[in-house]
Coordinates of C-alpha atoms (C1' of nucleotides) in Angstrom, one line a residue:
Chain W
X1 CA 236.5 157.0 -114.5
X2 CA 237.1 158.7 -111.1
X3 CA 238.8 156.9 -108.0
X4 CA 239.3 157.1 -104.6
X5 CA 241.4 155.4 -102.3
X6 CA 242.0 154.7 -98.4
X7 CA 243.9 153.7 -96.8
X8 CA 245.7 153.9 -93.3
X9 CA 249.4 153.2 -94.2
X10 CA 250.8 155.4 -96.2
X11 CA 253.1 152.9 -97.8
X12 CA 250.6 150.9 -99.4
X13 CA 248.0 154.1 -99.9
X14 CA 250.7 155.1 -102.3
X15 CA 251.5 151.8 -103.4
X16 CA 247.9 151.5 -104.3
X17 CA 247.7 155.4 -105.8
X18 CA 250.6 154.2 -108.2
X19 CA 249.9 150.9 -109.0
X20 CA 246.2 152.2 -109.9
X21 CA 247.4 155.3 -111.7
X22 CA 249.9 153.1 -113.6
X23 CA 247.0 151.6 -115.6
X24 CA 245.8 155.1 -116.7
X25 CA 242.6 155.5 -114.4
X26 CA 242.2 158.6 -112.8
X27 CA 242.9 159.4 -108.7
X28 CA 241.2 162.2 -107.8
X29 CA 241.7 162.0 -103.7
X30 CA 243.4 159.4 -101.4
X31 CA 242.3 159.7 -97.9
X32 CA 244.5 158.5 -94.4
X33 CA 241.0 157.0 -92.8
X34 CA 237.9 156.3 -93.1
X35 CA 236.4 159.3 -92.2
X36 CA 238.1 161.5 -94.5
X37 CA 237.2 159.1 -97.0
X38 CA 233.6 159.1 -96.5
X39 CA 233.4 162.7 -96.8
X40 CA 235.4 162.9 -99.9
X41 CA 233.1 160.2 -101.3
X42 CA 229.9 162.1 -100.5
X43 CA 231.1 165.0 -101.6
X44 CA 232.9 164.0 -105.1
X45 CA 230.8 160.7 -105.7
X46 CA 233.7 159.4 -107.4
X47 CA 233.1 156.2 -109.9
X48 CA 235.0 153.7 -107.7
X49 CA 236.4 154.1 -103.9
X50 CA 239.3 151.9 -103.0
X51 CA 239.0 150.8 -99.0
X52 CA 241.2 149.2 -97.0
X53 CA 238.8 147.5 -94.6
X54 CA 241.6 147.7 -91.5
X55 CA 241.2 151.2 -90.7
X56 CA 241.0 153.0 -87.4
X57 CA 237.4 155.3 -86.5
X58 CA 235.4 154.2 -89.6
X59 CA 236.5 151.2 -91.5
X60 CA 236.2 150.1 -95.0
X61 CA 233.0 147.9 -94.3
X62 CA 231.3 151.1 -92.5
X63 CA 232.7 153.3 -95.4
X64 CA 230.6 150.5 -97.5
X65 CA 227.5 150.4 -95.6
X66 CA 227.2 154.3 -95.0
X67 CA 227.5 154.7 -99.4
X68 CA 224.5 151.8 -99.1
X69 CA 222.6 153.9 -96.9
X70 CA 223.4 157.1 -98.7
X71 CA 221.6 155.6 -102.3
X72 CA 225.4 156.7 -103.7
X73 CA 226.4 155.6 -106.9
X74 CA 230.1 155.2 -106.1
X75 CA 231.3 151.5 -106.2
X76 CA 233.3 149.8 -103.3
X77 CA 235.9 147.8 -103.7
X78 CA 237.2 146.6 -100.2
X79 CA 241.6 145.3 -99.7
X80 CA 242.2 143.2 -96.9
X81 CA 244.9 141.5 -95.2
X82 CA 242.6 138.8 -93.6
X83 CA 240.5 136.3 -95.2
X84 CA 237.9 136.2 -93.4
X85 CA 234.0 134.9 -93.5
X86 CA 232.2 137.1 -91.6
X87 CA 233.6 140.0 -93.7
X88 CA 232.8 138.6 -97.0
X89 CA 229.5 137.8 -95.9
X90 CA 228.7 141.7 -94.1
X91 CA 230.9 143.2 -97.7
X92 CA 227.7 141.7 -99.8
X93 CA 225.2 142.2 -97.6
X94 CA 226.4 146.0 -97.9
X95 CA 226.8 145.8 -101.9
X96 CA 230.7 146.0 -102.3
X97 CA 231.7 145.4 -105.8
X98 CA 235.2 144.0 -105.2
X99 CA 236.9 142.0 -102.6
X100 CA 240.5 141.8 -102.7
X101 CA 242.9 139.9 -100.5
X102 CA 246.0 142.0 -100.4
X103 CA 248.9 139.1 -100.7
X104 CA 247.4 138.6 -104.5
X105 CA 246.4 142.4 -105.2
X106 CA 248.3 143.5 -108.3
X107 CA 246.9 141.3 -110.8
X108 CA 243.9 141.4 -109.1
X109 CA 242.9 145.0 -108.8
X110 CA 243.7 144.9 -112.5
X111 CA 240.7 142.7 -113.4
X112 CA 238.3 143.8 -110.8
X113 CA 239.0 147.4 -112.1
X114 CA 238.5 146.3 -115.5
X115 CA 235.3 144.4 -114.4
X116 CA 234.0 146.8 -112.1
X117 CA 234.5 149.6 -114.9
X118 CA 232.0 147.2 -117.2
X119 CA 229.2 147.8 -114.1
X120 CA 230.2 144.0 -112.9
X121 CA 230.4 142.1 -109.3
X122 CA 233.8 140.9 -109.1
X123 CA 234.8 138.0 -106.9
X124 CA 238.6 137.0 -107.3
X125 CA 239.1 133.6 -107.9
X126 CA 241.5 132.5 -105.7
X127 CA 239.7 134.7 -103.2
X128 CA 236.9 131.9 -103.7
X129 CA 239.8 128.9 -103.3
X130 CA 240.9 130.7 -100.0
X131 CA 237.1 131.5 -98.8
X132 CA 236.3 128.0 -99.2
X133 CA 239.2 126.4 -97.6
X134 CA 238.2 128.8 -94.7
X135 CA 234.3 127.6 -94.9
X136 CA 235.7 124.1 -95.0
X137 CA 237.6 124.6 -91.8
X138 CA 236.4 127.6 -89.9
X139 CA 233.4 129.5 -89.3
X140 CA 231.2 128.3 -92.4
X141 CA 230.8 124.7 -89.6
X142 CA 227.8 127.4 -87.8
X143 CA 225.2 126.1 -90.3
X144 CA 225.3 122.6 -88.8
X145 CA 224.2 123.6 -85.3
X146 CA 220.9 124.7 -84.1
X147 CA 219.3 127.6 -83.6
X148 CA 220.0 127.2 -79.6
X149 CA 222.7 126.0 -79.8
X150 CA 224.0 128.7 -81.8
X151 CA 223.0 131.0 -79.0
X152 CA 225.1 129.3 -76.4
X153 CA 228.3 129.1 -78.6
X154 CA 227.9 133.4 -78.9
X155 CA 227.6 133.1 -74.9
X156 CA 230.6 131.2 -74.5
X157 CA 232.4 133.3 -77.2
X158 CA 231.6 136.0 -74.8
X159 CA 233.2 134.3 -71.3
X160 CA 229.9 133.0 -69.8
X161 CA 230.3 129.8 -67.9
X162 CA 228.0 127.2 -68.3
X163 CA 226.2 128.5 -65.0
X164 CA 226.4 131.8 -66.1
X165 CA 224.4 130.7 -69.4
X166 CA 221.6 128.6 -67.5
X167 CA 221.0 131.7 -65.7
X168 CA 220.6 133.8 -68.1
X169 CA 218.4 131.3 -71.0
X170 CA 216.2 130.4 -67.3
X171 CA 217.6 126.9 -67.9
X172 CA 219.6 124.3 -65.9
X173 CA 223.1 123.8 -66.2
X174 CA 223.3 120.3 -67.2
X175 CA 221.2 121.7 -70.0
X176 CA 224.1 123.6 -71.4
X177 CA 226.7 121.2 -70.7
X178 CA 224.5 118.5 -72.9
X179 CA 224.3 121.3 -75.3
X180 CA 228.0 121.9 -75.2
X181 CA 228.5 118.2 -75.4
X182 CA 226.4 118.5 -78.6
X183 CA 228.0 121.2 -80.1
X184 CA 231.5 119.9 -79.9
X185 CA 230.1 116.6 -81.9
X186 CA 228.5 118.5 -84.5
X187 CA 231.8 120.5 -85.3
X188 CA 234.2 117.8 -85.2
X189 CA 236.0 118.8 -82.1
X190 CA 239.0 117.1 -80.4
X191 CA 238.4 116.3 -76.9
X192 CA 240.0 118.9 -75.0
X193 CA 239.2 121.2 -72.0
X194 CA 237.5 124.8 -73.1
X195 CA 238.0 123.4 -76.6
X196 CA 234.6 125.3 -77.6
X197 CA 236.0 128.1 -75.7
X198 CA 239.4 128.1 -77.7
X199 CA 237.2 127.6 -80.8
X200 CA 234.9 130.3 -80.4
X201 CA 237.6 132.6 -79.6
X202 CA 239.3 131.5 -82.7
X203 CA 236.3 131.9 -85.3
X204 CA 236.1 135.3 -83.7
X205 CA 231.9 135.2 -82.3
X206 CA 232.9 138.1 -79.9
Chain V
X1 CA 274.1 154.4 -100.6
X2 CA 272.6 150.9 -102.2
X3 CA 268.9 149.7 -100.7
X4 CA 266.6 146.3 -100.3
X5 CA 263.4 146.8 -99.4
X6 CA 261.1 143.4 -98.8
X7 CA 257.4 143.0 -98.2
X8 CA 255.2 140.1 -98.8
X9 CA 252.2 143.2 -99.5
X10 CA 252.7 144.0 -103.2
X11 CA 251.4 147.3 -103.0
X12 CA 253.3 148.2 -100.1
X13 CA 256.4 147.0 -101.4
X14 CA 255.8 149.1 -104.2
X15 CA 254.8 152.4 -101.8
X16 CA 257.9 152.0 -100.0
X17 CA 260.2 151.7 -102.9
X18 CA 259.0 155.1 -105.1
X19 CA 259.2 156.8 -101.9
X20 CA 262.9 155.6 -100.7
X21 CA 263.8 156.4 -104.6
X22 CA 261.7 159.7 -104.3
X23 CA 264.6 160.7 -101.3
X24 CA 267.3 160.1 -103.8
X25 CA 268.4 157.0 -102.8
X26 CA 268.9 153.6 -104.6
X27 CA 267.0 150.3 -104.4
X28 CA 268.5 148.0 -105.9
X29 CA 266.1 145.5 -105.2
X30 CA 263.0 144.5 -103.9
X31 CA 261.6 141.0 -102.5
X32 CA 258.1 139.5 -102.0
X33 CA 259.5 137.3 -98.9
X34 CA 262.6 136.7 -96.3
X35 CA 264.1 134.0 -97.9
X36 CA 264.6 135.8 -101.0
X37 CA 265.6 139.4 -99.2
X38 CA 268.5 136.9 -97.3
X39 CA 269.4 135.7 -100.8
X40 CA 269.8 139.2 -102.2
X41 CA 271.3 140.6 -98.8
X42 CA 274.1 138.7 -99.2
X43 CA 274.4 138.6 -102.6
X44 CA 275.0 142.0 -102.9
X45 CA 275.0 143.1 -99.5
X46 CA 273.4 146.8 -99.7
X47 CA 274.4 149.7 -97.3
X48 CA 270.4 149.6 -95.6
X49 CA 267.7 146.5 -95.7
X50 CA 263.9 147.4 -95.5
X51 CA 262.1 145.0 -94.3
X52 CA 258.0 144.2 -93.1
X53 CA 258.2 142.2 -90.1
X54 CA 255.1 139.8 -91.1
X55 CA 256.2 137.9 -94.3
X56 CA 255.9 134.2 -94.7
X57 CA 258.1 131.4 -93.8
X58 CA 261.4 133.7 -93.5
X59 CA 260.0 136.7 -91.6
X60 CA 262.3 140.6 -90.9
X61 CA 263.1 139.6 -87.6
X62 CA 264.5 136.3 -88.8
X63 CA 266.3 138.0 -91.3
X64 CA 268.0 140.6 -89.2
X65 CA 269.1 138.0 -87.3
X66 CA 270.7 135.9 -90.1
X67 CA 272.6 139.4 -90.6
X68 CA 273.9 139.4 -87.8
X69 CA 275.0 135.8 -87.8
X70 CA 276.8 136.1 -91.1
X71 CA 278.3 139.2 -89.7
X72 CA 277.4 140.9 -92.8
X73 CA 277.6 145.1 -93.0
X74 CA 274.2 145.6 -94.3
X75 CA 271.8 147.9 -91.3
X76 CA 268.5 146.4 -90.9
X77 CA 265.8 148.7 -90.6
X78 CA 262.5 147.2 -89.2
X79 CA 258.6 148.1 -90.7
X80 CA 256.2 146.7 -88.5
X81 CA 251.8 146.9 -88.5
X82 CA 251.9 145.7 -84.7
X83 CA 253.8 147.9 -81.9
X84 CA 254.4 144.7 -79.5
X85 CA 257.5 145.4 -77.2
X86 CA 258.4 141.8 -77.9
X87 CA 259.2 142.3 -81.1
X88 CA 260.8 146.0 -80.2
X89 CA 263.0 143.9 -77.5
X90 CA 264.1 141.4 -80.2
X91 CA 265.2 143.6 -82.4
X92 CA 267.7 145.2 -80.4
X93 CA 268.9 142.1 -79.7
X94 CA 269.8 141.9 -83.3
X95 CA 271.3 144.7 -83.5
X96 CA 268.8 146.2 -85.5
X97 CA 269.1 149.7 -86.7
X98 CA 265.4 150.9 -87.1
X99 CA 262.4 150.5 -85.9
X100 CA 258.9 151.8 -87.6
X101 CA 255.5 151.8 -87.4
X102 CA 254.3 152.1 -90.7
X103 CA 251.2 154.4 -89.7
X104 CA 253.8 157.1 -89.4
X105 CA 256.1 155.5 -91.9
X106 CA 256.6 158.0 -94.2
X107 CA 258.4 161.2 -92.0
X108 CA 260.0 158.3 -89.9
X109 CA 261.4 156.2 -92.5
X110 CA 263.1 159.6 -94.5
X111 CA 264.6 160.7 -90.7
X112 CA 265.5 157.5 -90.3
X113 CA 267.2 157.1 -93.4
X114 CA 269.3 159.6 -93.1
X115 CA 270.5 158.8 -89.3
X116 CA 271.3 155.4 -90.7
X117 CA 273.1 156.7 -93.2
X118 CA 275.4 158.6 -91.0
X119 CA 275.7 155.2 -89.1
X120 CA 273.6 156.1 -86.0
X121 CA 271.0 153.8 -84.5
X122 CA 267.6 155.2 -84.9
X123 CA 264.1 154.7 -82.5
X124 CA 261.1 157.0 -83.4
X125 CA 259.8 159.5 -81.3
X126 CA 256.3 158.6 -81.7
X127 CA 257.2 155.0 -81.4
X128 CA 258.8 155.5 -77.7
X129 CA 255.1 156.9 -77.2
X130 CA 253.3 154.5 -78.4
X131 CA 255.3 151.4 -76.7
X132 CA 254.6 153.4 -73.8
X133 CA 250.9 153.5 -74.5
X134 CA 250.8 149.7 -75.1
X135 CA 252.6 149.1 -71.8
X136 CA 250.7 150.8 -69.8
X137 CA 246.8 149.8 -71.5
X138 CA 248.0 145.9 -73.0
X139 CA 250.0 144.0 -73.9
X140 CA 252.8 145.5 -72.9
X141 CA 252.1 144.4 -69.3
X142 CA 254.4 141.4 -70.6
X143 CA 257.7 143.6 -69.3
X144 CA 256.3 142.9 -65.9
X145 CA 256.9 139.3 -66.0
X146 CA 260.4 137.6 -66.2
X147 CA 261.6 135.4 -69.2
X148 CA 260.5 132.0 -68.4
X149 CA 257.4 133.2 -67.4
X150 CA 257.0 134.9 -70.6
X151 CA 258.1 131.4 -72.6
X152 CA 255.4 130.0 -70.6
X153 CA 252.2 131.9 -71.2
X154 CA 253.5 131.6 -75.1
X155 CA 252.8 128.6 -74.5
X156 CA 249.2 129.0 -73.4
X157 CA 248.7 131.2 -75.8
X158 CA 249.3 127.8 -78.4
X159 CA 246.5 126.0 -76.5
X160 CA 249.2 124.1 -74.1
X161 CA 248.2 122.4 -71.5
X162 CA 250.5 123.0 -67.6
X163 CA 251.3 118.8 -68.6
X164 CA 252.0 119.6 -72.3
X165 CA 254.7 122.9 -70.9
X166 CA 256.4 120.5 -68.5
X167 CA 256.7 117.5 -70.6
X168 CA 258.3 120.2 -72.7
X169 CA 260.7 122.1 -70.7
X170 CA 261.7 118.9 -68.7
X171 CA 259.8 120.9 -65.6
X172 CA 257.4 119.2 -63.1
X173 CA 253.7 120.3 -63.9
X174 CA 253.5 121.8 -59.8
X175 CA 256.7 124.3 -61.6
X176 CA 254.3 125.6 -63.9
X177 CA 251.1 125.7 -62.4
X178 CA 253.2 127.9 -59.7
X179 CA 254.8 130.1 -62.6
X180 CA 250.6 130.5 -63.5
X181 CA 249.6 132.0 -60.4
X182 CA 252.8 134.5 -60.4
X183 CA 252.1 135.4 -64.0
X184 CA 248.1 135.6 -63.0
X185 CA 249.5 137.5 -59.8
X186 CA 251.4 140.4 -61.7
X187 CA 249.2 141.3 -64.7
X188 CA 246.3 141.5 -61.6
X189 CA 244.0 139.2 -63.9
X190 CA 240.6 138.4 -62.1
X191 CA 240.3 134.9 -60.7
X192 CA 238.1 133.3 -63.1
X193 CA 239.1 129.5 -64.9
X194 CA 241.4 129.7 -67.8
X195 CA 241.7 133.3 -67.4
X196 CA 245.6 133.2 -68.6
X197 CA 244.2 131.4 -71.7
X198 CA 241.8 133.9 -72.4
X199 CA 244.2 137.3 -71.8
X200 CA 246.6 135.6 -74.2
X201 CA 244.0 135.0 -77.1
X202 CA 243.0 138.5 -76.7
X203 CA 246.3 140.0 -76.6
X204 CA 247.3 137.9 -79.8
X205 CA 250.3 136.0 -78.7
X206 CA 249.9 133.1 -80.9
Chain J
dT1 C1' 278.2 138.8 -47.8
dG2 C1' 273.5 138.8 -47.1
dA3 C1' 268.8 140.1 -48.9
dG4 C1' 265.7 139.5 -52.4
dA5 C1' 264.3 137.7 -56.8
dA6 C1' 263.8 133.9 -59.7
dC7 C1' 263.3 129.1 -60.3
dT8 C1' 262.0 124.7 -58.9
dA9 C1' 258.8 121.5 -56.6
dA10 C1' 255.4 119.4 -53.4
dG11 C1' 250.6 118.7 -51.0
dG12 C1' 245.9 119.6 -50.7
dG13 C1' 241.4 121.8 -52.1
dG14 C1' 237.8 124.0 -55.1
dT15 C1' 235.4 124.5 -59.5
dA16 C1' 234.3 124.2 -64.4
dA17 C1' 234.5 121.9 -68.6
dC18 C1' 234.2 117.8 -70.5
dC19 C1' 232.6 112.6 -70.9
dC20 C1' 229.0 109.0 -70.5
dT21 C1' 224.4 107.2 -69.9
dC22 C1' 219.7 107.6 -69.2
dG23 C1' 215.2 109.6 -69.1
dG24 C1' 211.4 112.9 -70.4
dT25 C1' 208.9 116.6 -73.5
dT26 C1' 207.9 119.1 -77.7
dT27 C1' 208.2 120.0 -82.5
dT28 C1' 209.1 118.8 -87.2
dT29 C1' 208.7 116.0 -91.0
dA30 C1' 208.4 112.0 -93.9
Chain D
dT1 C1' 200.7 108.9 -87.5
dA2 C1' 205.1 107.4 -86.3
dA3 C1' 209.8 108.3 -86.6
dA4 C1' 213.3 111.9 -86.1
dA5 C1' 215.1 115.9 -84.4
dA6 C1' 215.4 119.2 -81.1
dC7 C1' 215.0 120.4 -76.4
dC8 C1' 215.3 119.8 -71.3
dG9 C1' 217.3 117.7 -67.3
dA10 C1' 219.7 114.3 -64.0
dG11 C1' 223.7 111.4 -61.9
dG12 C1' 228.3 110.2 -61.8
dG13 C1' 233.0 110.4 -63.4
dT14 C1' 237.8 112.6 -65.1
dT15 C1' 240.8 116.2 -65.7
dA16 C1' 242.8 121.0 -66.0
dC17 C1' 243.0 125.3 -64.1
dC18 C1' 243.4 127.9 -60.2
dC19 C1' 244.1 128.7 -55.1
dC20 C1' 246.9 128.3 -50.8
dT21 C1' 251.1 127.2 -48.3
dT22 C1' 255.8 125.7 -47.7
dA23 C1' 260.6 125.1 -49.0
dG24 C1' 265.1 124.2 -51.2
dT25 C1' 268.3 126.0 -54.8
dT26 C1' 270.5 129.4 -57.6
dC27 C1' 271.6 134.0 -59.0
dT28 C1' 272.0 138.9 -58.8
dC29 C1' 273.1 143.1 -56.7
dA30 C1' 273.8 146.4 -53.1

DNA sequence: TGAGAACTAAGGGGTAACCCTCGGTTTTTA
DNA sequence: TAAAAACCGAGGGTTACCCCTTAGTTCTCA
């Protein structure tokens, strides 16, 4: 079995490299960035390519969806530092294999290796506890709006104003502030000022 | 010349280490978080400590400061993701010995090594530039301001109200919402509403 | 020692985000 | 078909942020 790995500090590209080689499976190229490691990819179609998904140019999640796009038979298996949603959601929709939170890697890697190396999905267990914690909390709260109302929360994400918005949906103001009023309620919201501003900067809908 | 290197990144931890040891020099041990690398430190207090800036609970900059409140010999030498001048500024101020970016950690870390080891203080070349680079594009527009104006728009940045900041540094409100404009004034922000809470969720000082 | 910066504070004014209530229309769905 | 969502809009209110000006104190530095 052939790997590949990325990743943009060379600290943990090593770590990784040793960590990895340590369980007898073969690296045959690590890679700075995710450029680099697209190339090698394409041009070794290794068995399994390690990505870090914070990478500068090209990150691990475009490595991912380029080898979708490319019909290559390498399998992804993204690190991250962050636990986020959005990621995890995009990371399937692209095919990845493997999604590993960095804080819990070692043991991790380990299985997901092992699982991958069977042809399986792998989803880390306590990846799911953290994922659902963060759908409990965070960004997963989406589903419960509307289909407008989801449009105005990506507007205000983006630093329209209310006005702004009306103007640009060919609606009236007080339209959007009812809407706003309604989307603070369906979340749970305290009642603050710019709350949906502070949580819409916070769930990162830029 | 007798090493601790800490990092709450498993693989990382593990980079680091094989390539101090790969330089000849000894680690004597390594630790998954603060509290445990202040434990070691002064259990055994080593000639150099390694340690990531963003662990949990205890993290390098609280360490290094410990250091120098126990007056103990050990040199701190600082790995950091983020290049903010905050941290950079803070880190003098406990009398740390090095400073480095881990994207270029690997040339930095052996040169600075071996300046530590001669007892020198050490500050990267390419991290001069790229402080530089952040003051003049980001967040480093910070320097520009003075140090209570600075506490303040921390404070903004943790969803703080002007009331919640005066209540809390025994100011009137008028104080702050003066210090605002001033701040507003010298990082020549647009005039829009909430625009100092929307510069510090971008620029990430939560 | 005197100018300038920083810090403190006040008054007064504008706007936007939020709150509440009340109406109406359309679409979905039980 | 009737109730339930979703959608659209209005009036009236509170508050926080921002703007402007003025002004006294303290501190630093040339």
């Amino acid at each position: 079995m052939t790997i590949v790995i990325a990743d943009d500090h060379p600290f943990t590209l090593q770590g990784t490299q040793s960590f990895v080689e340590s369980y007898g499976y073969q690296v045959i190229a690590t890679c700075a960035n995710g450029v680099s490691a697209l190339n090698m990819i394409q041009l070794r179609t290794p068995d399994i390519a390690i990505l870090d998904i914070n990478m500068p140019a090209l990150d691990g999640l475009d490595v991912a969806k380029k080898v979708q796009e490319l019909k290559l038979k390498t399998k992804v298996i993204l690190l991250t530092m962050h636990n986020e949603m959005t990621i995890y959601n995009k990371s399937k929709e692209y095919g990845v294999y493997g999604y590993i939170l960095k804080e819990h890697a070692q043991v991790e890697l380990k299985n997901c290796l092992s699982e991958v190396a069977k042809g399986n999905q792998y989803a880390s267990g306590s990846l799911l506890n953290d994922l659902k914690s963060v759908r409990e909390t965070g960004t997963g709260e989406l589903d419960k709006l509307t289909f407008s109302e989801r449009k105005i929360i990506e507007l205000i994400a983006q630093q329209k104003t209310s006005k702004q918005i009306a103007e640009m949906l060919f609606l009236s103001e007080k339209t959007i502030e009812g809407h706003r009023s309604n989307i603070i309620e369906k979340l749970g919201l305290p009642k603050e000022k710019n709350i949906l501003l502070k949580w819409a900067m916070k769930n990162g809908l830029e």
